CSV table of C-alpha atoms and ligand atoms in Angstrom, one decimal:
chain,number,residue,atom,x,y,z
H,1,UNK,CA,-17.8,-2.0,-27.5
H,2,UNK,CA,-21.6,-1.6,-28.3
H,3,UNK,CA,-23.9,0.3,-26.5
H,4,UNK,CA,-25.8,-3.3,-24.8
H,5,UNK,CA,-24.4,-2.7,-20.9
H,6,UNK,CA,-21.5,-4.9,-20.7
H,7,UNK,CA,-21.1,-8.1,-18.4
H,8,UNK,CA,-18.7,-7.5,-15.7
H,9,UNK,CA,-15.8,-9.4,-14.7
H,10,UNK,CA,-15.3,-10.7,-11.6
H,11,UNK,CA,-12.2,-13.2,-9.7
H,12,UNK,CA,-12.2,-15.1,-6.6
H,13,UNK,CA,-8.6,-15.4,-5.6
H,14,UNK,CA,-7.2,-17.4,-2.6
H,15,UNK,CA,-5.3,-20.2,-1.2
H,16,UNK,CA,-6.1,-23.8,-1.8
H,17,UNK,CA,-9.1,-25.3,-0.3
H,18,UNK,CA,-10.4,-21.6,0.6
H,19,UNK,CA,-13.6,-21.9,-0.2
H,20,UNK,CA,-13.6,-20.5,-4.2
H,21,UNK,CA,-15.2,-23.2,-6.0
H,22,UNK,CA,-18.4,-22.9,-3.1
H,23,UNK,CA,-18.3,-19.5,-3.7
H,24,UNK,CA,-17.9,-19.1,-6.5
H,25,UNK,CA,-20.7,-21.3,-7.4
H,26,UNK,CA,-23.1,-19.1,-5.1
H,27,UNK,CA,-22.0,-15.8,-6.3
H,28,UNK,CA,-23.3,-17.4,-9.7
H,29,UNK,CA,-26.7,-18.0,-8.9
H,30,UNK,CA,-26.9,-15.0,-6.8
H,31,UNK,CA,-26.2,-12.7,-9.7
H,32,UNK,CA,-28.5,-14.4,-12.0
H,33,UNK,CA,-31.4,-14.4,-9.3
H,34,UNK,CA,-31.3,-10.9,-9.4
H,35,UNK,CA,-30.8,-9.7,-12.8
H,36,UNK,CA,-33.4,-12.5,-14.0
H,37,UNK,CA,-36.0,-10.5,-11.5
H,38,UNK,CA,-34.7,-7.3,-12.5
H,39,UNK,CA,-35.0,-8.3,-16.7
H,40,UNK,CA,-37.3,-9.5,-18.8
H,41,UNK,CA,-35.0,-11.4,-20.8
H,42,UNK,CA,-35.8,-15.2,-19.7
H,43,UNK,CA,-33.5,-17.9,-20.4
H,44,UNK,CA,-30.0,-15.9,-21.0
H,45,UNK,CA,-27.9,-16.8,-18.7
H,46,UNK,CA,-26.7,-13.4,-17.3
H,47,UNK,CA,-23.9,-14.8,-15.1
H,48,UNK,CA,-21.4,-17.5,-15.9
H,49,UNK,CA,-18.8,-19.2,-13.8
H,50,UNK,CA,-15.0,-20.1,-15.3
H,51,UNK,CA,-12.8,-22.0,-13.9
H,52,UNK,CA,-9.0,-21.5,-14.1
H,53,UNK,CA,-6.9,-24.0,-15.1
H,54,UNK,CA,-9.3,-25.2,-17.6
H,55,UNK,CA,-7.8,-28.6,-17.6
H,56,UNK,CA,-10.3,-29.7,-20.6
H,57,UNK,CA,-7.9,-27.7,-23.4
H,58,UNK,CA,-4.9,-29.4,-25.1
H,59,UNK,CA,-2.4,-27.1,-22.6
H,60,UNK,CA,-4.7,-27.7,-19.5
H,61,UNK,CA,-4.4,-31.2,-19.8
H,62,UNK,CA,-0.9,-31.1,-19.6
H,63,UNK,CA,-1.8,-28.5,-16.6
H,64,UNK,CA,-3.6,-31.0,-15.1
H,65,UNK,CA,-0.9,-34.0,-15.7
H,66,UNK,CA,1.5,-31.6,-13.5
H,67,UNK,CA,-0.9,-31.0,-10.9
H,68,UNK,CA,-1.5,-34.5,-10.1
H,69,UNK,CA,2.5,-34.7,-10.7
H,70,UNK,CA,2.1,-37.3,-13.3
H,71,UNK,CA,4.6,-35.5,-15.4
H,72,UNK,CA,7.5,-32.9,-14.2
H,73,UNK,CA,7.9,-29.8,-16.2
H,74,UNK,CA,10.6,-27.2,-16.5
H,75,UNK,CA,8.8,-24.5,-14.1
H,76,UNK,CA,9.6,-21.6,-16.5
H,77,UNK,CA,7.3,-23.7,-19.0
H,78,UNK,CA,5.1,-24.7,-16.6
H,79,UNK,CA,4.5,-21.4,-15.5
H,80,UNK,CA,3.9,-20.1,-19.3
H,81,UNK,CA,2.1,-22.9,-19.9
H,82,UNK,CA,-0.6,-21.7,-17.1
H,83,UNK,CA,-0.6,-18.3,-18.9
H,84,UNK,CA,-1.3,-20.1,-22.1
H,85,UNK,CA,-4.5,-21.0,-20.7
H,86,UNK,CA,-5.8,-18.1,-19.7
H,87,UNK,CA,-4.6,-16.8,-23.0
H,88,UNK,CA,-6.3,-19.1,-24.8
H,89,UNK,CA,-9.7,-18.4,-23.2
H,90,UNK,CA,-9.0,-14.7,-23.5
H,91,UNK,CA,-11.4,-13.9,-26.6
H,92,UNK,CA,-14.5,-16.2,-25.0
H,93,UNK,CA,-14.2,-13.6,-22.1
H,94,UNK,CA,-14.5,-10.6,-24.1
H,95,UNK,CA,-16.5,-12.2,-25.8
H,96,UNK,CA,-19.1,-12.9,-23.3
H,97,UNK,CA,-18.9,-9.1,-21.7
H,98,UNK,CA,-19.6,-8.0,-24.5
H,99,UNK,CA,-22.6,-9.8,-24.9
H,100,UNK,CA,-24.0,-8.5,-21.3
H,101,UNK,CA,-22.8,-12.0,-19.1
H,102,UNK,CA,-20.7,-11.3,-16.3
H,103,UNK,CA,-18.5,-13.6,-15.8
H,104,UNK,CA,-17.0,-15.2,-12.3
H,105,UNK,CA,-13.6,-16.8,-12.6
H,106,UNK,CA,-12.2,-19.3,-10.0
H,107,UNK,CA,-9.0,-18.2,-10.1
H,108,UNK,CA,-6.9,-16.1,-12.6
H,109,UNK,CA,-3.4,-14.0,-13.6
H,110,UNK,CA,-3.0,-13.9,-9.9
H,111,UNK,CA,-2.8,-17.3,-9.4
H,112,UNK,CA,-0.4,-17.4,-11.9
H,113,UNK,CA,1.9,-15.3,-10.0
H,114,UNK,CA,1.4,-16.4,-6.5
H,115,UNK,CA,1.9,-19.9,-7.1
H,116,UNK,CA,5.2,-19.2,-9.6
H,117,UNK,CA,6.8,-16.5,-7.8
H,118,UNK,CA,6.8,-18.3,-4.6
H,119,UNK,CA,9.3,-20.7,-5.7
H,120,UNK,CA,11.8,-17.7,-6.4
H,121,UNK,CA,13.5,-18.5,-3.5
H,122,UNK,CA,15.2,-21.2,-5.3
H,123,UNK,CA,14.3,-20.1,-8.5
H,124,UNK,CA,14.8,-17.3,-10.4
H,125,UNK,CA,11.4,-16.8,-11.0
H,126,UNK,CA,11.2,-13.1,-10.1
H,127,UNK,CA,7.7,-11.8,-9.2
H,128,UNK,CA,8.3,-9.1,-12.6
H,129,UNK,CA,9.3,-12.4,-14.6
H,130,UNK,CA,5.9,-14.3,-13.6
H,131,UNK,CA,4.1,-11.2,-14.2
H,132,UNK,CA,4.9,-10.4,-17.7
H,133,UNK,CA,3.1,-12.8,-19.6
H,134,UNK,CA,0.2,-12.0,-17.8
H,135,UNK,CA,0.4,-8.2,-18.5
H,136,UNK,CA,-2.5,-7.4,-21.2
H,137,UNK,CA,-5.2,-10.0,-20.4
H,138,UNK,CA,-8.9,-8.2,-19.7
H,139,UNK,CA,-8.7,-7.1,-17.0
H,140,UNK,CA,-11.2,-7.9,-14.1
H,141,UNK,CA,-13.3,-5.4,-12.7
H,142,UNK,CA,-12.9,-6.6,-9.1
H,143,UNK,CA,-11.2,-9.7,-7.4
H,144,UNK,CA,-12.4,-11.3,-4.3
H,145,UNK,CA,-9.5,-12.7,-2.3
H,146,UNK,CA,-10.2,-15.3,-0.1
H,147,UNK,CA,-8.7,-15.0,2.8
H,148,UNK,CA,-7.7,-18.1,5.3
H,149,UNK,CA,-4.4,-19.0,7.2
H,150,UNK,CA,-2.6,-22.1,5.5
H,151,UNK,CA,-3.2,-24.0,8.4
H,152,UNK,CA,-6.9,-23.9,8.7
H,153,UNK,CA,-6.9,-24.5,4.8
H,154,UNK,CA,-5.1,-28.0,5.4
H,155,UNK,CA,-7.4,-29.2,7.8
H,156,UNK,CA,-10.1,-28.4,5.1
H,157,UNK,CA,-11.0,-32.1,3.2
H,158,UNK,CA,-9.0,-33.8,0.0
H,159,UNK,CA,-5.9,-30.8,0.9
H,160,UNK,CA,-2.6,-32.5,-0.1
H,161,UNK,CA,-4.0,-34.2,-2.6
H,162,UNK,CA,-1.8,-32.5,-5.5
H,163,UNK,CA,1.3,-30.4,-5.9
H,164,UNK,CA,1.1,-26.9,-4.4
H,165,UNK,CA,-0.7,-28.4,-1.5
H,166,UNK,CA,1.7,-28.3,1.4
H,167,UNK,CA,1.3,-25.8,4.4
H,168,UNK,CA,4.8,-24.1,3.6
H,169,UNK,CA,4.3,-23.3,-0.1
H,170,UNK,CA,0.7,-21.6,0.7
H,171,UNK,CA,2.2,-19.7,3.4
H,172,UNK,CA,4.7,-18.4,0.8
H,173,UNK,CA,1.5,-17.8,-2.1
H,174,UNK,CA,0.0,-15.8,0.5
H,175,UNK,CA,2.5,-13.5,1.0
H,176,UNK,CA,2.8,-12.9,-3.0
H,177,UNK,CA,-1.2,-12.5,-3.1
H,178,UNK,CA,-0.6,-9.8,-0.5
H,179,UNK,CA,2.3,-7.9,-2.9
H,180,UNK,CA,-0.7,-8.5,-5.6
H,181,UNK,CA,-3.0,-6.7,-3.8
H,182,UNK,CA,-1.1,-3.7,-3.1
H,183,UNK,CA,-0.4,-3.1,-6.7
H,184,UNK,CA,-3.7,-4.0,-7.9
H,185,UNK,CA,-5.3,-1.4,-5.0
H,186,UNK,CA,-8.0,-1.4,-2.8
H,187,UNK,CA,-10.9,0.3,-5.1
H,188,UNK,CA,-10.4,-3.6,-7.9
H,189,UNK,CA,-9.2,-5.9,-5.1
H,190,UNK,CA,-11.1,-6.7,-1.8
H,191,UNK,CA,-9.5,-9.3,0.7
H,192,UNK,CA,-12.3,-11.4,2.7
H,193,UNK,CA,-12.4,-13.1,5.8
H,194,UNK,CA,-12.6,-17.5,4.3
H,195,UNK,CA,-12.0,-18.3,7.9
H,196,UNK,CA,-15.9,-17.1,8.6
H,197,UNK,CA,-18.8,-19.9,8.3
H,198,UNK,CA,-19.8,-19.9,4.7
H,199,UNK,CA,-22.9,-18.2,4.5
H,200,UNK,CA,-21.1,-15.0,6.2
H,201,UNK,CA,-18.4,-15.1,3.5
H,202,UNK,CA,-21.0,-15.5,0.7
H,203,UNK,CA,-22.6,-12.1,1.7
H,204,UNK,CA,-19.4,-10.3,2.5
H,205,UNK,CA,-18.7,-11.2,-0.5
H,206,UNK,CA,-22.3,-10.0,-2.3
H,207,UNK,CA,-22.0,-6.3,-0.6
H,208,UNK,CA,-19.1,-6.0,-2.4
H,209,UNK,CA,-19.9,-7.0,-5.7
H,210,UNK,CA,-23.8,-5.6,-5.9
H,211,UNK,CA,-21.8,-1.9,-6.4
H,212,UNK,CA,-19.5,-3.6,-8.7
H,213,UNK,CA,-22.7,-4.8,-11.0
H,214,UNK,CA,-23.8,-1.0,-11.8
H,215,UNK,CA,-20.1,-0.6,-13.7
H,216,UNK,CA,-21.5,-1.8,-16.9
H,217,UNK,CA,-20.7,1.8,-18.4
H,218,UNK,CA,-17.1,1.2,-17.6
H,219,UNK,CA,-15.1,-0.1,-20.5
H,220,UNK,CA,-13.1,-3.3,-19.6
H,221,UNK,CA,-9.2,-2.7,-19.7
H,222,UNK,CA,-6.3,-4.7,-19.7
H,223,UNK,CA,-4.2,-6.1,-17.2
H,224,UNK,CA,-1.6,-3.7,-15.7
H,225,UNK,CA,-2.5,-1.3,-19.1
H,226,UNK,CA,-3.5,1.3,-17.2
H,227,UNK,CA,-6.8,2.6,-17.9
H,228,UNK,CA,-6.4,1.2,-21.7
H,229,UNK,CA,-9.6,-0.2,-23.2
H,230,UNK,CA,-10.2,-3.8,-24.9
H,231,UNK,CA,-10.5,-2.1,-28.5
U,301,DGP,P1,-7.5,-25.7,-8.6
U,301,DGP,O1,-8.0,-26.4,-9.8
U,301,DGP,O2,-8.2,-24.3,-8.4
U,301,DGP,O3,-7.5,-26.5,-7.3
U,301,DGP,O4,-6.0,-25.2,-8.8
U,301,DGP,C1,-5.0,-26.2,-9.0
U,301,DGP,C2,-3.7,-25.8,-8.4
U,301,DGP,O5,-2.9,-25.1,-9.4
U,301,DGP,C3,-3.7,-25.0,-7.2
U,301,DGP,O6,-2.7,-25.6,-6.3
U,301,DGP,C4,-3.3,-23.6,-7.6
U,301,DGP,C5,-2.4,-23.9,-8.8
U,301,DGP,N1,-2.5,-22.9,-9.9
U,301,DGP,C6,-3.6,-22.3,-10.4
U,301,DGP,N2,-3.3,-21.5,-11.3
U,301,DGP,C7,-2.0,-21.5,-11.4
U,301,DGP,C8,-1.1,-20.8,-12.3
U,301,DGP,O7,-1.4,-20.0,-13.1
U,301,DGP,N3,0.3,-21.1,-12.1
U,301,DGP,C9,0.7,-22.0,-11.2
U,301,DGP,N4,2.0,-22.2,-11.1
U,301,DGP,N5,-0.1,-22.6,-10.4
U,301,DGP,C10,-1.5,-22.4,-10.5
């Protein structure tokens, strides 16, 4: 990596309809409000937002197909194909650290798991199995789960609208996302209160990351590598 401060990486993680795309959104502008004061370096953009799926690909339209369940697929592939994505956009993230812009992904690996792993009661879609294709990916510097019990997230507007959306499968992500959390540990992954107005949960979620946006010495690693760099 050069010696121009890195971007940092940065996930907001949660249920459906917990508030991610908002935040994630305001955590954007935040950041690049206050590095645009703090630099001279005018129209860079110093914080971008990504959104996982990206359902504009060649594999996240067929993402996207699923999701509105215009097509069934094999959940194995389904659940590779997912991975694919986020494989796929792999390079434009270290990429763009490298460059200096920190990135803020709605959703990630994580996702991946939750929602794939929670089917292993009738599959055998073991939480090791979902997590191996992940394994490897850059790995974020810190990820913001959003927290919010299923059934407050259903009353939330447009919920049920598309696959995973049903009060019984969230209930079953959320427990996975907890499992996540433990194994990612407390000093990369931060659980916040969604259930709070949104303003509240936008600057819970900025006192967390302001620390997090001094890291630029750090070298980014890889998913569930250990401390092992990008290069
Ligand atoms: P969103 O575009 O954020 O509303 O996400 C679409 C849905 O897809 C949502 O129910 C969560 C689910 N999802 C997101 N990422 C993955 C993944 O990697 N694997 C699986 N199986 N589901 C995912």
């Amino acid at each position: 990596m050069s010696s121009l401060a890195r971007g940092v990486f940065i996930v907001i993680e949660g249920l459906d309809r917990s508030g991610k795309s908002t935040q994630v959104a305001r955590l954007v502008d935040r950041i690049q409000s206050a590095t645009t004061d703090a630099s001279s370096s005018g129209s860079t953009p110093r914080a971008v937002p990504l959104k996982f799926p990206d359902r504009t690909t060649a594999i996240g339209k067929m993402i996207d197909a699923y999701l509105r369940s215009e097509s069934d697929l094999d959940d194995h592939a389904i659940h590779l194909l997912f991975s694919a994505n986020r494989w796929e956009l792999a390079p434009k993230i270290e990429a763009l650290l490298a460059s200096g812009t920190t990135i803020v992904a709605d959703r990630y690996a994580f996702s991946g798991i939750a929602f794939s792993a929670q089917k292993s009661p009738h599959l055998n879609l073991t939480f090791e199995w979902c997590k191996a294709p992940e394994i490897g990916l850059p790995a974020p510097d810190l990820t913001l789960f959003l927290d919010v019990k299923p059934e407050i997230a259903m009353q939330r507007g447009g919920y049920g609208e598309e696959r995973y959306e049903k009060q019984e499968v969230q209930t079953r992500v959320r427990q996975v996302f907890e499992r996540i959390g433990e194994e990612i540990g407390a000093d990369r992954w931060v659980v916040i209160d969604a259930g709070q107005d949104r303003d509240k949960v936008g600057d819970d979620i900025w006192n967390r990351v302001v620390p997090v946006l001094r890291d630029t010495h750090k070298p980014v690693t890889r998913l569930w590598h250990g401390q092992e760099e990008l290069r």
